[in-house]
Coordinates of C-alpha atoms and ligand atoms in Angstrom, one line a residue:
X1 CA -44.4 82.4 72.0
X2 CA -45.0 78.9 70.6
X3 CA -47.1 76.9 72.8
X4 CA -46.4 73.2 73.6
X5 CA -49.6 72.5 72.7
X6 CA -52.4 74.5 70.4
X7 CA -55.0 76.2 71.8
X8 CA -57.4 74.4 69.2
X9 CA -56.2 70.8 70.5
X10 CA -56.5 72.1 74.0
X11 CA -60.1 73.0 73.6
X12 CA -61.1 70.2 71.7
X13 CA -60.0 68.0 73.9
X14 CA -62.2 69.9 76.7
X15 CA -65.1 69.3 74.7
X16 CA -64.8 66.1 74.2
X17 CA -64.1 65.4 78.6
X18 CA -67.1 67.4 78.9
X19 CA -69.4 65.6 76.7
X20 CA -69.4 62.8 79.1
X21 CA -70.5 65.3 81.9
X22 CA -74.5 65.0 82.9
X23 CA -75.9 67.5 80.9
X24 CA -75.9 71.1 82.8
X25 CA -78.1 72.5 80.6
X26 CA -81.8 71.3 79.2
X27 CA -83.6 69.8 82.0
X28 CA -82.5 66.4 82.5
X29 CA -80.1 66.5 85.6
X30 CA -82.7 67.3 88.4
X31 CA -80.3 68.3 90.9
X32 CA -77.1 70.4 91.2
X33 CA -77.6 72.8 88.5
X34 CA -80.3 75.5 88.0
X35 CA -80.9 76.1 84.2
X36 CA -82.9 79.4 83.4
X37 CA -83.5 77.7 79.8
X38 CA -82.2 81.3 78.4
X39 CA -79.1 81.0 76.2
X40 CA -78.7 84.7 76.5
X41 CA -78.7 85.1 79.7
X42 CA -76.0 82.7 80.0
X43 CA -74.3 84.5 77.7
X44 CA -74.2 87.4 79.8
X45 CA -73.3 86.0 82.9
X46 CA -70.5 84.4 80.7
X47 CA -69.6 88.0 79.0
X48 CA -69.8 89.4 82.1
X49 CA -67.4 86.5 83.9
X50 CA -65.0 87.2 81.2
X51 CA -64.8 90.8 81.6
X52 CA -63.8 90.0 85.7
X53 CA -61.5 87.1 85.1
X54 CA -58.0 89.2 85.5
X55 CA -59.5 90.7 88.9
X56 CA -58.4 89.2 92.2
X57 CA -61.9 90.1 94.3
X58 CA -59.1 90.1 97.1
X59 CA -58.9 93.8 97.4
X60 CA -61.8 95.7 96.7
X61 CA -59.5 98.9 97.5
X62 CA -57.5 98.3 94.5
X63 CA -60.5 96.9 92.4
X64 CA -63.6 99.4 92.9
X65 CA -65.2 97.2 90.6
X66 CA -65.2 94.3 93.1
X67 CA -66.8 96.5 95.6
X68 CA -69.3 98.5 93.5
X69 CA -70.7 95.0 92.1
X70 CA -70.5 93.2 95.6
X71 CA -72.7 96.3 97.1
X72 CA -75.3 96.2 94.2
X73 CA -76.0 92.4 94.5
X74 CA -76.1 92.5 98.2
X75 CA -78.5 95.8 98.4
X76 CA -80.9 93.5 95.3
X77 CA -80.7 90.0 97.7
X78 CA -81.0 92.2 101.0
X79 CA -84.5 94.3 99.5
X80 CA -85.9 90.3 98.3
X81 CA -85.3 88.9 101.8
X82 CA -87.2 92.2 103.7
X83 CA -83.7 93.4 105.6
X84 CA -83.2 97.1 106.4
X85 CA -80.2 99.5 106.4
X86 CA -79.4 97.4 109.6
X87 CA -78.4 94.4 107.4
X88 CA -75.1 94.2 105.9
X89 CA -73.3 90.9 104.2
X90 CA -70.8 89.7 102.3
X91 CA -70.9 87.9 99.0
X92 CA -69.2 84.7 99.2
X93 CA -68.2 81.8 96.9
X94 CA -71.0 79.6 97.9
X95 CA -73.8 78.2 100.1
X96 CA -71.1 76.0 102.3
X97 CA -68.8 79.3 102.4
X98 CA -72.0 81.1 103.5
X99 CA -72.9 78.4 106.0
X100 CA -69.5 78.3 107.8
X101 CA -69.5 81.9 108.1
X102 CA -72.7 82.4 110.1
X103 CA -71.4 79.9 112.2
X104 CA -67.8 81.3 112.2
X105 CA -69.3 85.0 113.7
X106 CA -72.0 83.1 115.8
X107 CA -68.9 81.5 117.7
X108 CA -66.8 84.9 118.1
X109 CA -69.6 86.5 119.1
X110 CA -70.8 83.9 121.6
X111 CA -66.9 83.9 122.6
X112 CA -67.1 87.6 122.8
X113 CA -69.7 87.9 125.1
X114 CA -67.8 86.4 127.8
X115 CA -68.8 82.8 127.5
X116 CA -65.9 79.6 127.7
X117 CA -66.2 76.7 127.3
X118 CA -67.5 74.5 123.9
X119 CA -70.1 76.0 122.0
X120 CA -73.4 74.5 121.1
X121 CA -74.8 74.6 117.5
X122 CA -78.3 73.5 117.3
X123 CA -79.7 72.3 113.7
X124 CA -82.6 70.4 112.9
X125 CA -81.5 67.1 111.7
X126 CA -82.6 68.1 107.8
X127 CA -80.2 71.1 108.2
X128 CA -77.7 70.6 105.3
X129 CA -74.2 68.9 105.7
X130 CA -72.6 72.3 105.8
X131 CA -73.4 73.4 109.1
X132 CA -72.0 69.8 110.3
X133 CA -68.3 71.0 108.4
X134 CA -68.9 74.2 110.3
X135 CA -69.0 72.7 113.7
X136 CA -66.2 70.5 112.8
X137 CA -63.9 73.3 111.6
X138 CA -65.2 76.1 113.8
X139 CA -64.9 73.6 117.4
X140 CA -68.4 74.2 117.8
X141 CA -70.8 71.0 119.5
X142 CA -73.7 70.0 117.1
X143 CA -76.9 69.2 118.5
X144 CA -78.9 67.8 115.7
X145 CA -83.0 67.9 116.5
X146 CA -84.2 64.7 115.2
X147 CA -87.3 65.0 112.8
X148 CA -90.2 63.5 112.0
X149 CA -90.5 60.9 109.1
X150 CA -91.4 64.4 106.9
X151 CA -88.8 66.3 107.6
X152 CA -90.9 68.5 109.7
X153 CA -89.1 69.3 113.0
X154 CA -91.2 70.0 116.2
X155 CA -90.8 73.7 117.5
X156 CA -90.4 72.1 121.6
X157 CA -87.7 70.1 120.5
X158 CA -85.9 73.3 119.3
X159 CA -86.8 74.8 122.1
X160 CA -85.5 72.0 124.5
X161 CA -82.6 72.4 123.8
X162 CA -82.0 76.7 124.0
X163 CA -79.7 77.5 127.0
X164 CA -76.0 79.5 127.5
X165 CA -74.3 77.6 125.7
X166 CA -75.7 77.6 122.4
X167 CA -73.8 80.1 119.9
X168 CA -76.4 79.7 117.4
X169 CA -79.6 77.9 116.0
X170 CA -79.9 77.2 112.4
X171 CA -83.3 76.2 110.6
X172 CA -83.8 75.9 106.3
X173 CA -86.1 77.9 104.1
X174 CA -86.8 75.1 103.0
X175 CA -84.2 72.3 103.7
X176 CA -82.6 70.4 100.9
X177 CA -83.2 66.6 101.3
X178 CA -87.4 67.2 102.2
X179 CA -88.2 71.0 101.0
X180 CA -89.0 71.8 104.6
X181 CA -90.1 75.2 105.4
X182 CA -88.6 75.1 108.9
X183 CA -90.8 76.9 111.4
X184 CA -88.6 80.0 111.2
X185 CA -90.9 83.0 113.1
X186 CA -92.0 80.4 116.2
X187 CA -87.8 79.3 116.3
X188 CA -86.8 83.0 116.2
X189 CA -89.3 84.2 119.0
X190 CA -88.2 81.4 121.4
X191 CA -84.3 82.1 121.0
X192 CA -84.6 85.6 120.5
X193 CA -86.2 85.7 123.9
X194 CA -82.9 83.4 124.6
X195 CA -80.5 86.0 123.4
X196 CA -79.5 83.6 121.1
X197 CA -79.1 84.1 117.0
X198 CA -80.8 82.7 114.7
X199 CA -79.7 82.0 110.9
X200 CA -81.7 81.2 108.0
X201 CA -80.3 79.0 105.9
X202 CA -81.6 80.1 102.3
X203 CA -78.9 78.9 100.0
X204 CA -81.4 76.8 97.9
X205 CA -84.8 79.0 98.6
X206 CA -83.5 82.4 99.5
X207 CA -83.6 83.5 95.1
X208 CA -87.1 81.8 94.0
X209 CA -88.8 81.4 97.9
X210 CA -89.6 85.2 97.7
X211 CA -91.3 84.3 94.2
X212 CA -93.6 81.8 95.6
X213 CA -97.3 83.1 96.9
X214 CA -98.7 82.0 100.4
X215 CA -95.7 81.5 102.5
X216 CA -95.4 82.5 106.4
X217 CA -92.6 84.4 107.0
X218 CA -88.9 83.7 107.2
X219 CA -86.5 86.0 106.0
X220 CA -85.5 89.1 107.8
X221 CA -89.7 90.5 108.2
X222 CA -89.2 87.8 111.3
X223 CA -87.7 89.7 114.4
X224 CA -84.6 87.4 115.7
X225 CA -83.5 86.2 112.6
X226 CA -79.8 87.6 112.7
X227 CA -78.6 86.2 109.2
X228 CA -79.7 84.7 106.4
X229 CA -77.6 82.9 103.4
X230 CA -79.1 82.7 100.0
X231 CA -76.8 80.9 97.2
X232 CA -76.7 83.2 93.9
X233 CA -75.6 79.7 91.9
X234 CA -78.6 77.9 92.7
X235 CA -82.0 79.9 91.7
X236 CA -79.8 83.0 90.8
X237 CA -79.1 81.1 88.3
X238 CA -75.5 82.6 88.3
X239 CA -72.4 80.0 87.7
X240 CA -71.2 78.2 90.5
X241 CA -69.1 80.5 92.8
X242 CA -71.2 82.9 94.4
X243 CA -73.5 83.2 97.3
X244 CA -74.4 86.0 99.8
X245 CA -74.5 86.0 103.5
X246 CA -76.6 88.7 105.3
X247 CA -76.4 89.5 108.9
X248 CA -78.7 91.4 110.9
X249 CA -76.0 94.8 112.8
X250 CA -73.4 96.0 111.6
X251 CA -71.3 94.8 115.0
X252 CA -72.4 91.4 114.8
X253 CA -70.9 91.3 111.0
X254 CA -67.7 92.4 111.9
X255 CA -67.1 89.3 113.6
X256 CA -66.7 87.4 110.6
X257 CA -63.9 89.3 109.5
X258 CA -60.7 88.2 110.0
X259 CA -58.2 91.2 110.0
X260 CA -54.4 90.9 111.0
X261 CA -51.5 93.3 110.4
X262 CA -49.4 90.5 112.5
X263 CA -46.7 90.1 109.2
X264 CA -44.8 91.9 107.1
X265 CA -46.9 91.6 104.8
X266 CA -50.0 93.3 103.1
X267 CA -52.7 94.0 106.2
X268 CA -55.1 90.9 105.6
X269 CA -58.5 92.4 106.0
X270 CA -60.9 88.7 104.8
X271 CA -64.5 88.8 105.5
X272 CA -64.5 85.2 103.7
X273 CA -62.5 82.1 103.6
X274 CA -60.5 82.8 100.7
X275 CA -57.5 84.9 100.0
X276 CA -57.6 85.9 96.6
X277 CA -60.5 84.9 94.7
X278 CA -62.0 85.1 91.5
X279 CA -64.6 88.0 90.9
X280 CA -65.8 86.5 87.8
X281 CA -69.0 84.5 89.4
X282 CA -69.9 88.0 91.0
X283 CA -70.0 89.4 87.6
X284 CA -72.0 86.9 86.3
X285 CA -74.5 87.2 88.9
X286 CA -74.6 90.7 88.8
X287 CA -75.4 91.1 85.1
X288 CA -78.2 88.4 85.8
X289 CA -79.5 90.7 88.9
X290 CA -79.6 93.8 86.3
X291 CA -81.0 92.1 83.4
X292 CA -83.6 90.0 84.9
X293 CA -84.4 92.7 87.5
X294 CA -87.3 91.2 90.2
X295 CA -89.8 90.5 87.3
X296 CA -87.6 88.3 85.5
X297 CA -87.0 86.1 88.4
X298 CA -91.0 86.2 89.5
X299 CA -91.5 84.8 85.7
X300 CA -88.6 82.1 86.2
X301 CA -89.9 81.1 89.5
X302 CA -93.8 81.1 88.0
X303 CA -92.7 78.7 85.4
X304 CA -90.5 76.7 88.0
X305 CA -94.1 76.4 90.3
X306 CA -96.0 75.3 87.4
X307 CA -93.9 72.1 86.8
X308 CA -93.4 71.6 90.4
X309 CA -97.3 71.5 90.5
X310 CA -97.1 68.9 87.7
X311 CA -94.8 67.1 89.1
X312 CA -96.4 66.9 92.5
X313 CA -99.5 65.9 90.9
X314 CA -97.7 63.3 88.7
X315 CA -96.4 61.6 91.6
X316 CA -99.4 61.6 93.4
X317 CA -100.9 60.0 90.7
X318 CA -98.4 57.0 90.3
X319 CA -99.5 54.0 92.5
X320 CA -96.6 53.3 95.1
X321 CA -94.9 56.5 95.2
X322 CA -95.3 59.4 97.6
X323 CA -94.2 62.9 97.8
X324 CA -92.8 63.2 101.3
X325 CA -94.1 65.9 103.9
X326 CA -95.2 69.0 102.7
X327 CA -92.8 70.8 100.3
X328 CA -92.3 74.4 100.1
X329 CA -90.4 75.2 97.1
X330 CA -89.1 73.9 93.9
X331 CA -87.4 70.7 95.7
X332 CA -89.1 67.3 96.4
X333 CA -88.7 63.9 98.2
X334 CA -90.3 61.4 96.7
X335 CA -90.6 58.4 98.9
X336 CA -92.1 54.5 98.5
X337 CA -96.1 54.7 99.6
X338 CA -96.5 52.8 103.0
X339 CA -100.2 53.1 102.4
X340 CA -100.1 50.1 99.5
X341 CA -98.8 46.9 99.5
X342 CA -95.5 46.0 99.3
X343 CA -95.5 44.5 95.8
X344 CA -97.3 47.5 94.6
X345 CA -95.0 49.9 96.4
X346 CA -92.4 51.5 94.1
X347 CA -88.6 51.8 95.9
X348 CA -87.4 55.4 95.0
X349 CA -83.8 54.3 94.5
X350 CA -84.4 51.5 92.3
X351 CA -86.9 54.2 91.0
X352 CA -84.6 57.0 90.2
X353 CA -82.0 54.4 88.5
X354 CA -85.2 53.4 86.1
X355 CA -85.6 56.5 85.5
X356 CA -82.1 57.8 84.7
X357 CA -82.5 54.9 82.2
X358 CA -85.2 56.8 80.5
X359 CA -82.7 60.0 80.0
X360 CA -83.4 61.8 83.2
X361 CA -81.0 62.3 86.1
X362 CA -82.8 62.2 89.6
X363 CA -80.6 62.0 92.9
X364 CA -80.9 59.4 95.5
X365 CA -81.0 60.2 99.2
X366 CA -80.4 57.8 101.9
X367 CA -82.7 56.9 104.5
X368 CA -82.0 58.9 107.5
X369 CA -83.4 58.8 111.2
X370 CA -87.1 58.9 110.9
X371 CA -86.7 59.4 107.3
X372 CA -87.0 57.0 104.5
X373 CA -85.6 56.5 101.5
X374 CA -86.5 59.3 99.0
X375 CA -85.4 60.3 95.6
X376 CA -84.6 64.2 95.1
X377 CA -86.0 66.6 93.0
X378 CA -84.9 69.8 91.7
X379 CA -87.2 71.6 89.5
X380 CA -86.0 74.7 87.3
X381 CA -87.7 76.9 85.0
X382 CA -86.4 74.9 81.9
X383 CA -87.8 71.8 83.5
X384 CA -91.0 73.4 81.6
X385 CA -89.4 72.5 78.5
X386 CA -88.8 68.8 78.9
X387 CA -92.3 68.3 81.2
X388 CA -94.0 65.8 78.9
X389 CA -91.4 63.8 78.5
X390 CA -90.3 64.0 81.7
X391 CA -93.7 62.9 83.7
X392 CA -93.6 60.0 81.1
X393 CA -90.6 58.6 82.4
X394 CA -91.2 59.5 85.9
X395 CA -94.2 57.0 85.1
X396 CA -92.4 54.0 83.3
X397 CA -89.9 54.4 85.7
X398 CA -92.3 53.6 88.2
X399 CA -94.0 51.1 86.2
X400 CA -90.5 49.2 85.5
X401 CA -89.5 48.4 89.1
X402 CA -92.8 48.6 91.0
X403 CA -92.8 45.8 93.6
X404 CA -89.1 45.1 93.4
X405 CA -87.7 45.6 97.3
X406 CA -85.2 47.9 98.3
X407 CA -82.0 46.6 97.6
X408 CA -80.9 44.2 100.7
X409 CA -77.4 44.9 101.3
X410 CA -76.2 42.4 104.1
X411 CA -74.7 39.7 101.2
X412 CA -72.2 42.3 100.6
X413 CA -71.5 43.8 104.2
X414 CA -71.3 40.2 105.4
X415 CA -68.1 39.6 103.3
X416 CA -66.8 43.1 105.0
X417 CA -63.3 41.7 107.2
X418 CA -63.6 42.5 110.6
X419 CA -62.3 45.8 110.7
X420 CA -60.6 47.2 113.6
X421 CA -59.0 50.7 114.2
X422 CA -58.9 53.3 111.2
X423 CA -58.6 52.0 108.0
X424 CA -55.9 52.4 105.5
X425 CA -55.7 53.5 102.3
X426 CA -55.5 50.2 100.6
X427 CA -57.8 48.1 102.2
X428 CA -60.7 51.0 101.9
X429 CA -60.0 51.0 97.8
X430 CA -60.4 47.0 98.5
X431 CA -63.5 46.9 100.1
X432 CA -64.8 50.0 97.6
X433 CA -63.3 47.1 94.9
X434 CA -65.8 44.3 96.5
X435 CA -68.2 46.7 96.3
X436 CA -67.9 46.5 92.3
X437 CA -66.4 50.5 92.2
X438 CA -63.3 50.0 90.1
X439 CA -60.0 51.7 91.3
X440 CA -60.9 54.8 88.7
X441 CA -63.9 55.2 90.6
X442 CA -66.1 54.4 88.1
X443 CA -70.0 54.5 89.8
X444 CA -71.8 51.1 89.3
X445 CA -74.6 51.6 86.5
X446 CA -77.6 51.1 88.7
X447 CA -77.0 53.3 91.8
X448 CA -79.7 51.6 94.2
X449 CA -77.3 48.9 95.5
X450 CA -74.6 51.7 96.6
X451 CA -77.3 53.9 98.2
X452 CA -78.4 50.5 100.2
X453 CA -74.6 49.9 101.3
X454 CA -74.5 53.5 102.6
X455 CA -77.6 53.4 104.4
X456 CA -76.4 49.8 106.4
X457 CA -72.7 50.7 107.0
X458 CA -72.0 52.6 110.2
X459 CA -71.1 55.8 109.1
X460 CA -67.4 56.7 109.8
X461 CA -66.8 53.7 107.7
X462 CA -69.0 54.9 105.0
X463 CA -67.4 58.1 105.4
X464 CA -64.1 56.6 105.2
X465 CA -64.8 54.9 101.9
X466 CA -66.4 57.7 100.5
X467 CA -63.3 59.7 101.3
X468 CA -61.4 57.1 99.3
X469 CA -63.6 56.9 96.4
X470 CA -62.9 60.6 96.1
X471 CA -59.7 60.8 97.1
X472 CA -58.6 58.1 94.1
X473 CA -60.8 59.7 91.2
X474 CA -58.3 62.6 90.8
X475 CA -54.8 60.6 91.3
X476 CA -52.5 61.5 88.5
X477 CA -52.7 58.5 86.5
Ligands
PLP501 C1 -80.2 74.5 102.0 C2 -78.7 74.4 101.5 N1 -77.8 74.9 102.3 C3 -76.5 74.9 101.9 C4 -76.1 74.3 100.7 C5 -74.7 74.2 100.3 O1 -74.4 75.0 99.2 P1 -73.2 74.8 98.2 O2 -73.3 73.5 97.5 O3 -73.3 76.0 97.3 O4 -72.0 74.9 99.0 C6 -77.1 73.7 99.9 C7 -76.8 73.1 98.6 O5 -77.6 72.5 98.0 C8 -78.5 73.8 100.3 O6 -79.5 73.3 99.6

């Protein structure tokens, strides 16, 4: 067959979209992707993601290969994270897929134990986004548990708010905007005593946490923890598509099937979201499991500790910065340092957009509750690699904008119109416009000034634009 286009042109013209992609590999993107700084090993998982791509991890009757890997990458997660033969899972096709399904079976079972009514789902306010999507999808209630200006969330507070109705408390190991260890054995022993289940939310910590020396507790060794999600495509370095979700009884698993013979169709037996799925992330992830084994991922995670250390100390070290709380983990907040004056003091947005200047890509977070304004970290083992040059720029970075304020954003919400009811399609891309984001939805070089208009806009309007900037990046043109 003749092709209307060559596979050569094709390709190359891939290439050439993706070399204007933040680089995924090398150390310079400190957030969203998890570089192992091993070429082969990315070969592999690639190799291995090849060999899967036909499969549809649909039907693990059909495919036995889909099952045998899926059981061998569970039982290696489920022996890190201290569960027994009473802990069963599911691999899923990531953290968010993982999150909704924890809350998913909390609801039935909750529902199954008699209960009507709206169900409660009670998350420390540094819980990540996902559980929020849950609750929204799933009819559940959120109860978000305010924190403190650390991220550190008060064990009363949690327990304020246990009664009947809750289907399920969540807390982070650690969380993702502030690296908070959550207080996971305390939360467990009050709810437990509730009868009510507890999930861990591992996705970021639950491959390189069990690496890290000198940490309490907070996997399944803690009585009352009922599940636990830890993301495979974070620090299992795997490509992005697979996670696992591990729950504590076999009953309580079941619940987050969904089965029906109702159609004349094939009998639809999901334990995830998706019909038919690719297997190929599961393969990759699998191949990393065997050839790493535990003592490659201790190594990874050692080298990941050093620079996190470095890091930690770097900041420290840099007048009018601060790392925020107390960080558990290879994640940090960095935050503006109250303790100096405020023309010494260096604004972590303006901060991160100095520093992205100087070749490295840090991610700002919005200020939040009783949290400020932070820059985010994620540190990898190739972040070794680039160190040096890194904690260079994190200090002329610094240097560059110390003393200049955080970005005052009422000039541009004052010329907001008054807006009433939901807004339209047009108008948001017109206010997004004023805003200086083009209709392709270009980002503004210097990111400070949109973080700023985030942080002061109520947020379903905020949401609503965001919506729209997304929405119009992937119109045909
Ligand atoms: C703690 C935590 N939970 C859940 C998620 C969601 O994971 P994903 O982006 O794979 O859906 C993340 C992502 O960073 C995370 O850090």
């Amino acid at each position: 067959m003749t092709f209307a286009e060559q596979p050569d042109a094709i390709l190359a013209e891939l290439r050439g979209l993706r070399e204007h992609d933040a680089p995924t590999h090398g150390g310079r993107v400190l957030s969203y992707v998890y570089d192992p700084g091993l070429a082969e090993l990315d070969e592999l998982a690639a190799d291995a993601a090849r060999l899967m791509q036909p499969v549809n991890g649909l039907d693990p009757t059909t495919f036995g290969s889909v099952a045998a890997l899926e059981r061998d990458v569970l039982g290696f997660v489920r022996e890190l994270l201290h569960g027994d033969a009473d802990v069963v899972g599911t691999v899923t096709t990531g953290g968010t897929e993982s999150c909704l399904l924890a809350v998913k079976t909390a609801r039935d079972a909750w529902v199954a134990a008699g209960r009507t009514g709206q169900p409660r789902l009670v998350i420390p306010a540094t819980a990540h986004a996902a559980f929020q999507k849950a609750a929204h999808y799933f009819g559940l209630a959120v109860d978000l548990v305010p924190v403190s200006d650390t991220g550190a969330v008060e064990v009363a507070a949690i327990e304020e708010r246990l009664g009947a109705d809750v289907a399920l408390v969540v807390v982070s190991a650690p969380s993702y905007p502030t690296a908070t260890l959550d207080p996971v054995e305390a939360v467990a022993a009050l709810a437990s005593a509730h009868g009510i289940p507890v999930h861990v939310d591992a996705c970021i910590g639950g491959l390189v946490l069990p690496f890290w020396p000198g940490l309490p507790a907070w996997d399944f060794a803690v009585p009352g923890v009922t599940s636990v999600s830890a993301d495979l495509h974070k620090y299992g370095y795997a490509p992005k598509g697979v996670s696992v979700l591990l729950q504590r009884g076999r009953d309580r698993q079941r619940m987050q099937y969904f089965a029906t013979t109702r159609w004349p169709g094939y009998p639809v037996v999901n334990p995830t979201i998706l019909g038919s799925k690719s297997a190929g992330p599961l393969a990759a992830a699998w191949a990393i499991t065997r050839a790493l084994g535990v003592s490659g991922f201790q190594r990874l995670a050692d080298s990941t500790r050093r620079s996190t250390s470095a890091i930690v100390a770097a900041v420290a070290g840099i007048e009018g910065l601060r790392v925020l709380g107390a960080p558990v983990g290879p994640l940090l907040a960095v935050a503006a340092d109250p303790a100096v004056a405020p023309e010494r003091q260096v604004d972590p947005h303006h901060w991160a957009d100095a520093v992205r200047g100087l070749g490295f890509v840090l991610q700002l977070q919005p200020a939040s509750g009783a949290i400020p304004s932070t820059t985010h970290l994620t540190i990898t083992p190739v972040t070794e690699s680039v160190l040096p040059e890194l904690l260079a720029a994190l200090e002329q970075g610094a240097d560059a904008v110390r003393g200049a304020p955080h970005v005052d954003p009422t000039p541009v919400l004052g010329q907001l119109p008054p807006l009433a009811g939901p807004l339209d399609s047009d108008t948001a891309a017109g206010i997004l416009a004023s805003f200086g984001i083009g209709a392709g939805g270009a980002l503004p070089e210097s990111l400070a000034p949109l973080l700023a208009i985030i942080e002061a806009t109520p947020p379903p309007l905020a949401e609503r634009l965001l919506v729209e900037l997304l929405a119009r990046l992937v119109e045909p043109r």
